[in-house]
PDB file of C-alpha atoms in Angstrom:
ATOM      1  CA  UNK A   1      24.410  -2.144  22.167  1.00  0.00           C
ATOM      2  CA  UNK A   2      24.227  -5.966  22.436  1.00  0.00           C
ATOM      3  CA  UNK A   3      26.263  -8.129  23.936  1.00  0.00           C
ATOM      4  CA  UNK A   4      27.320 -11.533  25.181  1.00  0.00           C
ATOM      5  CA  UNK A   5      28.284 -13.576  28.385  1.00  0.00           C
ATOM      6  CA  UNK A   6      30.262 -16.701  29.097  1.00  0.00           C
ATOM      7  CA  UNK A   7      29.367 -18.601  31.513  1.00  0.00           C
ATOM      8  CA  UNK A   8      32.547 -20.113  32.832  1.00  0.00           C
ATOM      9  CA  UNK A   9      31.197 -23.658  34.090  1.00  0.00           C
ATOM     10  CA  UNK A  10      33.908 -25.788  32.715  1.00  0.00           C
ATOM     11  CA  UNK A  11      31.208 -26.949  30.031  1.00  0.00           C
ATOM     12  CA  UNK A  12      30.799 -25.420  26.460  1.00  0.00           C
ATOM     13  CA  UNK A  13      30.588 -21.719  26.615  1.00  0.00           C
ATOM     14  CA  UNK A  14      27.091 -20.339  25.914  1.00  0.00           C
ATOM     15  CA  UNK A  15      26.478 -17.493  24.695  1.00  0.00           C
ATOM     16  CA  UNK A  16      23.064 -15.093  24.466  1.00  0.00           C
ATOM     17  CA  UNK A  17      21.921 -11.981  24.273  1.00  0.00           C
ATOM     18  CA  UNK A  18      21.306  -9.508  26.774  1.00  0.00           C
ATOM     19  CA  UNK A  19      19.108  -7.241  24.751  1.00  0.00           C
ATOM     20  CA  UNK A  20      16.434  -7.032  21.954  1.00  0.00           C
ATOM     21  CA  UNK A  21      18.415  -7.303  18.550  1.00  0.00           C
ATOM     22  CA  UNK A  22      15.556  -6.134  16.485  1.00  0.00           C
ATOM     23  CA  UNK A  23      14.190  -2.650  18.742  1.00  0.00           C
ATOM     24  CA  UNK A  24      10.775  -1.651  17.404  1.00  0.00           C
ATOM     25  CA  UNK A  25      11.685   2.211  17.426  1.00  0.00           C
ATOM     26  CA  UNK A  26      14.492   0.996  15.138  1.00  0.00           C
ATOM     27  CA  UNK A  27      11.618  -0.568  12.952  1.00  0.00           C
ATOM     28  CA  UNK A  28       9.283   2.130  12.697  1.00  0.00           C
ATOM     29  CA  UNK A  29      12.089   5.052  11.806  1.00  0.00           C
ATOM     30  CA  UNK A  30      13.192   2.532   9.008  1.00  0.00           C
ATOM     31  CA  UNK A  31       9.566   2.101   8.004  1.00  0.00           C
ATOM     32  CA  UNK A  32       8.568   5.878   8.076  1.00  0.00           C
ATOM     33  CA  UNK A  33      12.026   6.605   5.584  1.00  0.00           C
ATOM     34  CA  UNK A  34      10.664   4.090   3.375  1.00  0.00           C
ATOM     35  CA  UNK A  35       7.676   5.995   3.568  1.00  0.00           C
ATOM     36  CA  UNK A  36       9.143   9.356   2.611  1.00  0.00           C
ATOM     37  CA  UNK A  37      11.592   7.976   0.358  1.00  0.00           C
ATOM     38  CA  UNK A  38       8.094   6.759  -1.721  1.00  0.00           C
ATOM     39  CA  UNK A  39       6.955  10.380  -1.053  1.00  0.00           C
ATOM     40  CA  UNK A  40       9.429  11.553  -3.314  1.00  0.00           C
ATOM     41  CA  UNK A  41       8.973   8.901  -6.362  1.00  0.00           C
ATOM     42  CA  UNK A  42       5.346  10.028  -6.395  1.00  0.00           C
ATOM     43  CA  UNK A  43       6.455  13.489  -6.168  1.00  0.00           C
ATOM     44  CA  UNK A  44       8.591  13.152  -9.225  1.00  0.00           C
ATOM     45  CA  UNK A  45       5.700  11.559 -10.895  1.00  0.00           C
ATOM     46  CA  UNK A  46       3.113  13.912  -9.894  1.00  0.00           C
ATOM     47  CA  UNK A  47       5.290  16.627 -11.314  1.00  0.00           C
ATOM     48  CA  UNK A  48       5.911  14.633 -14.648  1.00  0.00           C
ATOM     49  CA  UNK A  49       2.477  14.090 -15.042  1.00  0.00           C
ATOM     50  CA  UNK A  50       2.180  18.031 -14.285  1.00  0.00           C
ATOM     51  CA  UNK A  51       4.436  19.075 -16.856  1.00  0.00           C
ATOM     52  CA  UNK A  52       3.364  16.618 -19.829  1.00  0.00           C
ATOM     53  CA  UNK A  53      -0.190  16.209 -18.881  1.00  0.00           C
ATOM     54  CA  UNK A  54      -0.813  18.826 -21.720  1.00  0.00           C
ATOM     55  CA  UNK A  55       0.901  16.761 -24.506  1.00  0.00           C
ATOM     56  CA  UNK A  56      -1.682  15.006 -26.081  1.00  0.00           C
ATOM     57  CA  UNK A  57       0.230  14.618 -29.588  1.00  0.00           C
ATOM     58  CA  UNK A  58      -2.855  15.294 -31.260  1.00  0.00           C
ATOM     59  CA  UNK A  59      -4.694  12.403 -29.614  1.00  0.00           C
ATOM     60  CA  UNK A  60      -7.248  11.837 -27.394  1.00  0.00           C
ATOM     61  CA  UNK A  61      -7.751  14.119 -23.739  1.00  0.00           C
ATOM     62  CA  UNK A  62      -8.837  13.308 -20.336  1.00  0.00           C
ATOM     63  CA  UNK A  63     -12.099  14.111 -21.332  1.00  0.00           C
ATOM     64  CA  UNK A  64     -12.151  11.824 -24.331  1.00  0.00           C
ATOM     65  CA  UNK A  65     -10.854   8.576 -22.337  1.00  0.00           C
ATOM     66  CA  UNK A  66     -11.760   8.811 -18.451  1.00  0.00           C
ATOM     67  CA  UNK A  67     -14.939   7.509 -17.021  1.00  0.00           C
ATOM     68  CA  UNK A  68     -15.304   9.751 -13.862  1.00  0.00           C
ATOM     69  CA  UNK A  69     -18.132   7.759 -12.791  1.00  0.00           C
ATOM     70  CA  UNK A  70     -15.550   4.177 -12.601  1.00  0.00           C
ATOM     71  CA  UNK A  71     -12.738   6.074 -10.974  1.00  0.00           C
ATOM     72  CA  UNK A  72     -15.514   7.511  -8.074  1.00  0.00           C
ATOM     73  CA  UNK A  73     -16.339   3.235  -7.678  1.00  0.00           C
ATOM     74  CA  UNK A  74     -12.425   2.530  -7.433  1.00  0.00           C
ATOM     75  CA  UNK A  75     -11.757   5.285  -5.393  1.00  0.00           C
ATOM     76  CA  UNK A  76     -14.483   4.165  -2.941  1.00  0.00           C
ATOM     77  CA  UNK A  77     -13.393   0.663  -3.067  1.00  0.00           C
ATOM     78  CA  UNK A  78      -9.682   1.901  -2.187  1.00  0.00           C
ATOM     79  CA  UNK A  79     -11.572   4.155   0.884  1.00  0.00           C
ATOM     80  CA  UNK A  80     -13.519   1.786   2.754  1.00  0.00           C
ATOM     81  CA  UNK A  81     -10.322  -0.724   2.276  1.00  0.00           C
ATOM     82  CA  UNK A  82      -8.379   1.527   4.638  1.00  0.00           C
ATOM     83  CA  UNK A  83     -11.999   1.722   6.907  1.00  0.00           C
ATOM     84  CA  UNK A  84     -11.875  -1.829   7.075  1.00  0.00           C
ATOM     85  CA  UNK A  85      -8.218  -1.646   8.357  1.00  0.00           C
ATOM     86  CA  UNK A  86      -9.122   0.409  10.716  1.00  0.00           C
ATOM     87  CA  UNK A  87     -11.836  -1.895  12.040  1.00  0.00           C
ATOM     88  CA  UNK A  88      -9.079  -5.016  11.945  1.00  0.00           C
ATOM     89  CA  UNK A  89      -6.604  -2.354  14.093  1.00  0.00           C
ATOM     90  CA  UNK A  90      -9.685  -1.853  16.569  1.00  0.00           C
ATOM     91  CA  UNK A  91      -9.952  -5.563  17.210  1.00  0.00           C
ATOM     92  CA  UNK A  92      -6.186  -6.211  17.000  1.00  0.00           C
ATOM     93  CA  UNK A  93      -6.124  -3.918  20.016  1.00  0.00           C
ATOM     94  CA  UNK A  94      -8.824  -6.076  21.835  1.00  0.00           C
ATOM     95  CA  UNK A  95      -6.546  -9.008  21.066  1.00  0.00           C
ATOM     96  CA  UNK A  96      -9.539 -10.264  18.993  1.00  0.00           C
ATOM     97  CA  UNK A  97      -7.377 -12.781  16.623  1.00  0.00           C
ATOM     98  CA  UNK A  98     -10.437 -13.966  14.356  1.00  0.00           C
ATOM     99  CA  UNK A  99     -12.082 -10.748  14.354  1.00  0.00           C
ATOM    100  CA  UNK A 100      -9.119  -9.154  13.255  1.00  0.00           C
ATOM    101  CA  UNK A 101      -8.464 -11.470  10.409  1.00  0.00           C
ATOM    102  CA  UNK A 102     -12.111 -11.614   8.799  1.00  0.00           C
ATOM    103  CA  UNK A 103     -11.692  -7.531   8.663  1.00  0.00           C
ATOM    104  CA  UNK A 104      -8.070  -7.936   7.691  1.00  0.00           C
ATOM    105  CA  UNK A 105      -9.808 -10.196   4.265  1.00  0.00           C
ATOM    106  CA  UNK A 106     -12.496  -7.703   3.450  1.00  0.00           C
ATOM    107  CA  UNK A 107      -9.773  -5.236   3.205  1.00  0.00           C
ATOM    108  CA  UNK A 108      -7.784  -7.467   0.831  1.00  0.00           C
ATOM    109  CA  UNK A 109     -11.254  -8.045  -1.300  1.00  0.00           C
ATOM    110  CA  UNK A 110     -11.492  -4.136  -1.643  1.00  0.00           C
ATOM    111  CA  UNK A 111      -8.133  -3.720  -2.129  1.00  0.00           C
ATOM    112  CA  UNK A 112      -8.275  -6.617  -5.001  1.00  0.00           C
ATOM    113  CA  UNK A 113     -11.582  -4.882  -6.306  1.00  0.00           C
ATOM    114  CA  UNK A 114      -9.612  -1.651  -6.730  1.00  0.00           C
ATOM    115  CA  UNK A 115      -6.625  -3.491  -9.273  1.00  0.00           C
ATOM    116  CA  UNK A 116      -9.507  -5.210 -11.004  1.00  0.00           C
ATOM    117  CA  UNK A 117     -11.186  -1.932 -11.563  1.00  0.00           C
ATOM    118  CA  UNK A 118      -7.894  -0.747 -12.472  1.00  0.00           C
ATOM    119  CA  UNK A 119      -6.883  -3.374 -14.598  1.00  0.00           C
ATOM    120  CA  UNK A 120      -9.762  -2.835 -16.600  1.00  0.00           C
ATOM    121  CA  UNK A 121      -9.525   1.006 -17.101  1.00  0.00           C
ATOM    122  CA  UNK A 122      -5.991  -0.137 -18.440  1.00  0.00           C
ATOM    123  CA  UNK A 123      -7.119  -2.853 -20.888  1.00  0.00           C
ATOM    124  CA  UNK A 124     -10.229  -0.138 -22.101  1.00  0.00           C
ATOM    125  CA  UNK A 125      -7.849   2.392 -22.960  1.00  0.00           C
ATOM    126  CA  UNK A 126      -5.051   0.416 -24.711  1.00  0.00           C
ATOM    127  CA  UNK A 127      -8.098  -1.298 -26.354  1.00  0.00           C
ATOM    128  CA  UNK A 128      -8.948   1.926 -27.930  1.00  0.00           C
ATOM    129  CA  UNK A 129      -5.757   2.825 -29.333  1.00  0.00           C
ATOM    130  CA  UNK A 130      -4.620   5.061 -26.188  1.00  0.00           C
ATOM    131  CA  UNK A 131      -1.619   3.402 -24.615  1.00  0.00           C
ATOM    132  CA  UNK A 132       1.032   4.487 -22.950  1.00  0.00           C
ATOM    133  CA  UNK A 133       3.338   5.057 -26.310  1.00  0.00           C
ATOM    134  CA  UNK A 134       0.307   6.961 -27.765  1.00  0.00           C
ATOM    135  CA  UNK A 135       1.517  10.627 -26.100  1.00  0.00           C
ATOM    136  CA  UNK A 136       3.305  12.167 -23.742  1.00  0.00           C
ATOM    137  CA  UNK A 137       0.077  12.665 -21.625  1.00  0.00           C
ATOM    138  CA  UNK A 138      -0.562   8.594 -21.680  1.00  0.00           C
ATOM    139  CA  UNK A 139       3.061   7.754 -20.778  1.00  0.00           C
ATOM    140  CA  UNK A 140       2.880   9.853 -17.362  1.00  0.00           C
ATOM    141  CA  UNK A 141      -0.808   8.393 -16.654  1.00  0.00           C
ATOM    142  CA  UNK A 142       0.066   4.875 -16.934  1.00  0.00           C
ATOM    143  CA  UNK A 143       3.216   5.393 -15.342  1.00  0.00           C
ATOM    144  CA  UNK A 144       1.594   7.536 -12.285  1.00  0.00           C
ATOM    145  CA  UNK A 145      -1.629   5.324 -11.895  1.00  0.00           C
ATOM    146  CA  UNK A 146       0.547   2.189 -12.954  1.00  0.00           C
ATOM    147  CA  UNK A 147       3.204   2.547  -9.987  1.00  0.00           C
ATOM    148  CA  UNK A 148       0.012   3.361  -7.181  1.00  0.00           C
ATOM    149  CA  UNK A 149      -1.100   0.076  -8.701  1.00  0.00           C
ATOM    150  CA  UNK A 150       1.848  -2.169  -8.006  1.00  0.00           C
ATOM    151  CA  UNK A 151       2.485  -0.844  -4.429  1.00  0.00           C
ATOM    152  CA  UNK A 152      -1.543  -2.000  -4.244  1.00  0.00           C
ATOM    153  CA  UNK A 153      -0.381  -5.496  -5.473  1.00  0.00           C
ATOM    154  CA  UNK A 154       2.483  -5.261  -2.971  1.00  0.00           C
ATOM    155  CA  UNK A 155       0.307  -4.386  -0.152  1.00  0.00           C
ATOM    156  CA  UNK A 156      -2.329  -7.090  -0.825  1.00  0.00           C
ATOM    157  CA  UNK A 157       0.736 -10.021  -1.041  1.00  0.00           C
ATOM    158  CA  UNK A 158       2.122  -8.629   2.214  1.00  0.00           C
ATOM    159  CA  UNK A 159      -1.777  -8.566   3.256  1.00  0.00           C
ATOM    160  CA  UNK A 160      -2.328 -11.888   2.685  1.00  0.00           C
ATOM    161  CA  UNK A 161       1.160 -13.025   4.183  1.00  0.00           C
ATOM    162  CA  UNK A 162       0.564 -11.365   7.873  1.00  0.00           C
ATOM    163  CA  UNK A 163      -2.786 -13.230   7.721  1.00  0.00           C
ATOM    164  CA  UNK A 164      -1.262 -16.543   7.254  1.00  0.00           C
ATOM    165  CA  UNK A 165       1.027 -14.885   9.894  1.00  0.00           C
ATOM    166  CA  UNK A 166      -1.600 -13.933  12.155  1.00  0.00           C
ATOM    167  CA  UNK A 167      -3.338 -17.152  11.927  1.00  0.00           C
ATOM    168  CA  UNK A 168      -0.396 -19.342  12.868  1.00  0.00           C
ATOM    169  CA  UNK A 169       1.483 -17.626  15.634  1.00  0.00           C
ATOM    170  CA  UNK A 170      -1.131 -15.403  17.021  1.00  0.00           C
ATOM    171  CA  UNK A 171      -1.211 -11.478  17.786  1.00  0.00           C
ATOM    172  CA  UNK A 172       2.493 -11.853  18.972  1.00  0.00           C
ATOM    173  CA  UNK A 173       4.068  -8.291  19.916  1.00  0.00           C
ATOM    174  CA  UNK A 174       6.182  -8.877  16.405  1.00  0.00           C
ATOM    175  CA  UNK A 175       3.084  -9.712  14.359  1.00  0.00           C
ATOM    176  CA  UNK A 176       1.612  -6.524  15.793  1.00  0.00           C
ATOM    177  CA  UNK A 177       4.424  -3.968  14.798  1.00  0.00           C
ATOM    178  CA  UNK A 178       3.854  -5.450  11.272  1.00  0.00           C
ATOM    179  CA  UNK A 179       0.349  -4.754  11.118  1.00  0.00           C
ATOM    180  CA  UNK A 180       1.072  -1.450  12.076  1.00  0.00           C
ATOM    181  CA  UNK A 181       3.406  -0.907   9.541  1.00  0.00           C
ATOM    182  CA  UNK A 182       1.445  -1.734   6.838  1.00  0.00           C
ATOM    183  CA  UNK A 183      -1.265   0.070   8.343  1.00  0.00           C
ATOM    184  CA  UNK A 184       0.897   2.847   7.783  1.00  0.00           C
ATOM    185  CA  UNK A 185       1.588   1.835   4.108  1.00  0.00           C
ATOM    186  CA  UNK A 186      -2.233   1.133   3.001  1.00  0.00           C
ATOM    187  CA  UNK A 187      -3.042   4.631   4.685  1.00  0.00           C
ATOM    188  CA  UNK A 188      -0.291   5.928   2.587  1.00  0.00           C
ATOM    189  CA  UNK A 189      -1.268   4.485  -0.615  1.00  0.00           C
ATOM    190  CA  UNK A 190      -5.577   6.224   0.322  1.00  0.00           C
ATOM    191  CA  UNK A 191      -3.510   9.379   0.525  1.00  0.00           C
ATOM    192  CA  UNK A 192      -1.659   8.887  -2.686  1.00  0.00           C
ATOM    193  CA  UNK A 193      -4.823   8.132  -4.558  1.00  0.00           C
ATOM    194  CA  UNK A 194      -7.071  11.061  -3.472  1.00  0.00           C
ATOM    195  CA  UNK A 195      -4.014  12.768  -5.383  1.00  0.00           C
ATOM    196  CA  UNK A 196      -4.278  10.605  -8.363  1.00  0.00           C
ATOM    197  CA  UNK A 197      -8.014  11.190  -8.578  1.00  0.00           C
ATOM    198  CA  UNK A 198      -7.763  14.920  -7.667  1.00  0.00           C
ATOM    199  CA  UNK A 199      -5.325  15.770  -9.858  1.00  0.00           C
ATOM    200  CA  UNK A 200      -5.037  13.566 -13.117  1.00  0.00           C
ATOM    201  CA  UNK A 201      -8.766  12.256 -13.404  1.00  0.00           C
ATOM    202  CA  UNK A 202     -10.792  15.459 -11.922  1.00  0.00           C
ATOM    203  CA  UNK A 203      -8.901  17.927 -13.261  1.00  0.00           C
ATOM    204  CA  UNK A 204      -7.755  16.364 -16.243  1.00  0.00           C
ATOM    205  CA  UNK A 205     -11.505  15.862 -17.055  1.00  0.00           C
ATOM    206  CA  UNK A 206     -12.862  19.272 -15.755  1.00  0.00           C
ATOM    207  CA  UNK A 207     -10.305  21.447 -15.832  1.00  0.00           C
TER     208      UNK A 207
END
């Protein structure tokens, strides 16, 4: 545990600490049961989806709406994002501070191609009159592929804050942890998607 000493000099007391007050095993166990805890709200939605994916309401199927030949592009832009990352880890490791951020932006600009991509898969279909309120089937697809979507969004913001990060202070032992953590996360998010395209677009369309 932490804790203080007083130096008895007849001046003002001053007091520090003797240890670290923010341990980076402490960090990465938090991190990981954020990770798991987001395990199980994809769970839930994966079985949602698994359960109502079925329930068109006499509208249109998987086969009717998805484009397999868009969700391969996204899916590849999503995949060579978390290449990319790797690359930026590689050089972080060399202490390679520019290097690391020019990688560290061509993963945000594939990340930001994959929401783009997205975005407009979302504005097709609700164009065509299948929305989220048009079936059961619709409301757990938007809700699945929405919710990847966001913690994309999140990841590019916390992306682009690290960089600023990065750029100002350095490859500091702090800034480091964080880039590993959400190394951790965009990995996470790769592994989430090959889901979402395994199971909702491939097998929604060919099964």
């Amino acid at each position: 545990m932490s804790a203080t000493q007083v130096h008895d000099t007849g001046e003002k007391p001053t007091f520090y600490l003797t240890e670290d007050h923010h341990p980076e095993n402490s960090t990465m166990l938090g991190f990981w049961l954020y990770l798991m805890s987001d395990c199980l709200i994809f769970a839930v939605l994966f079985a949602t989806h698994g359960v109502l994916g079925r329930n068109y309401a006499a509208g249109p199927s998987p086969a009717d709406l998805f484009d397999l030949s868009l969700v391969a592009i996204n899916t590849a832009m999503l995949l060579l994002s978390s290449i990319t990352y790797g690359f930026a880890m590689l050089q972080m490791e060399r202490n390679a501070k520019m290097e690391t951020l020019v990688w560290l932006g061509i993963t945000g600009v594939f990340g930001a191609a994959f929401l783009a991509l997205e975005l407009y898969e979302f504005y097709h279909l609700i164009h065509e009159g299948a929305g989220p309120t048009r079936s059961a089937f619709l409301s757990s697809f938007f809700t699945l592929v929405g919710t990847h979507g966001l913690h994309v969004t999140f990841g590019i913001i916390w992306l682009v804050t690290l960089m600023v990060q990065v750029r100002k202070h350095g490859l500091t032992h702090e800034n480091r942890r964080r880039l590993m953590c959400l190394s951790m996360f965009w990995h996470f998010l790769d592994v989430i998607w090959i889901g979402v395209f395994s199971f909702v677009y491939l097998l929604g369309v060919l099964g």
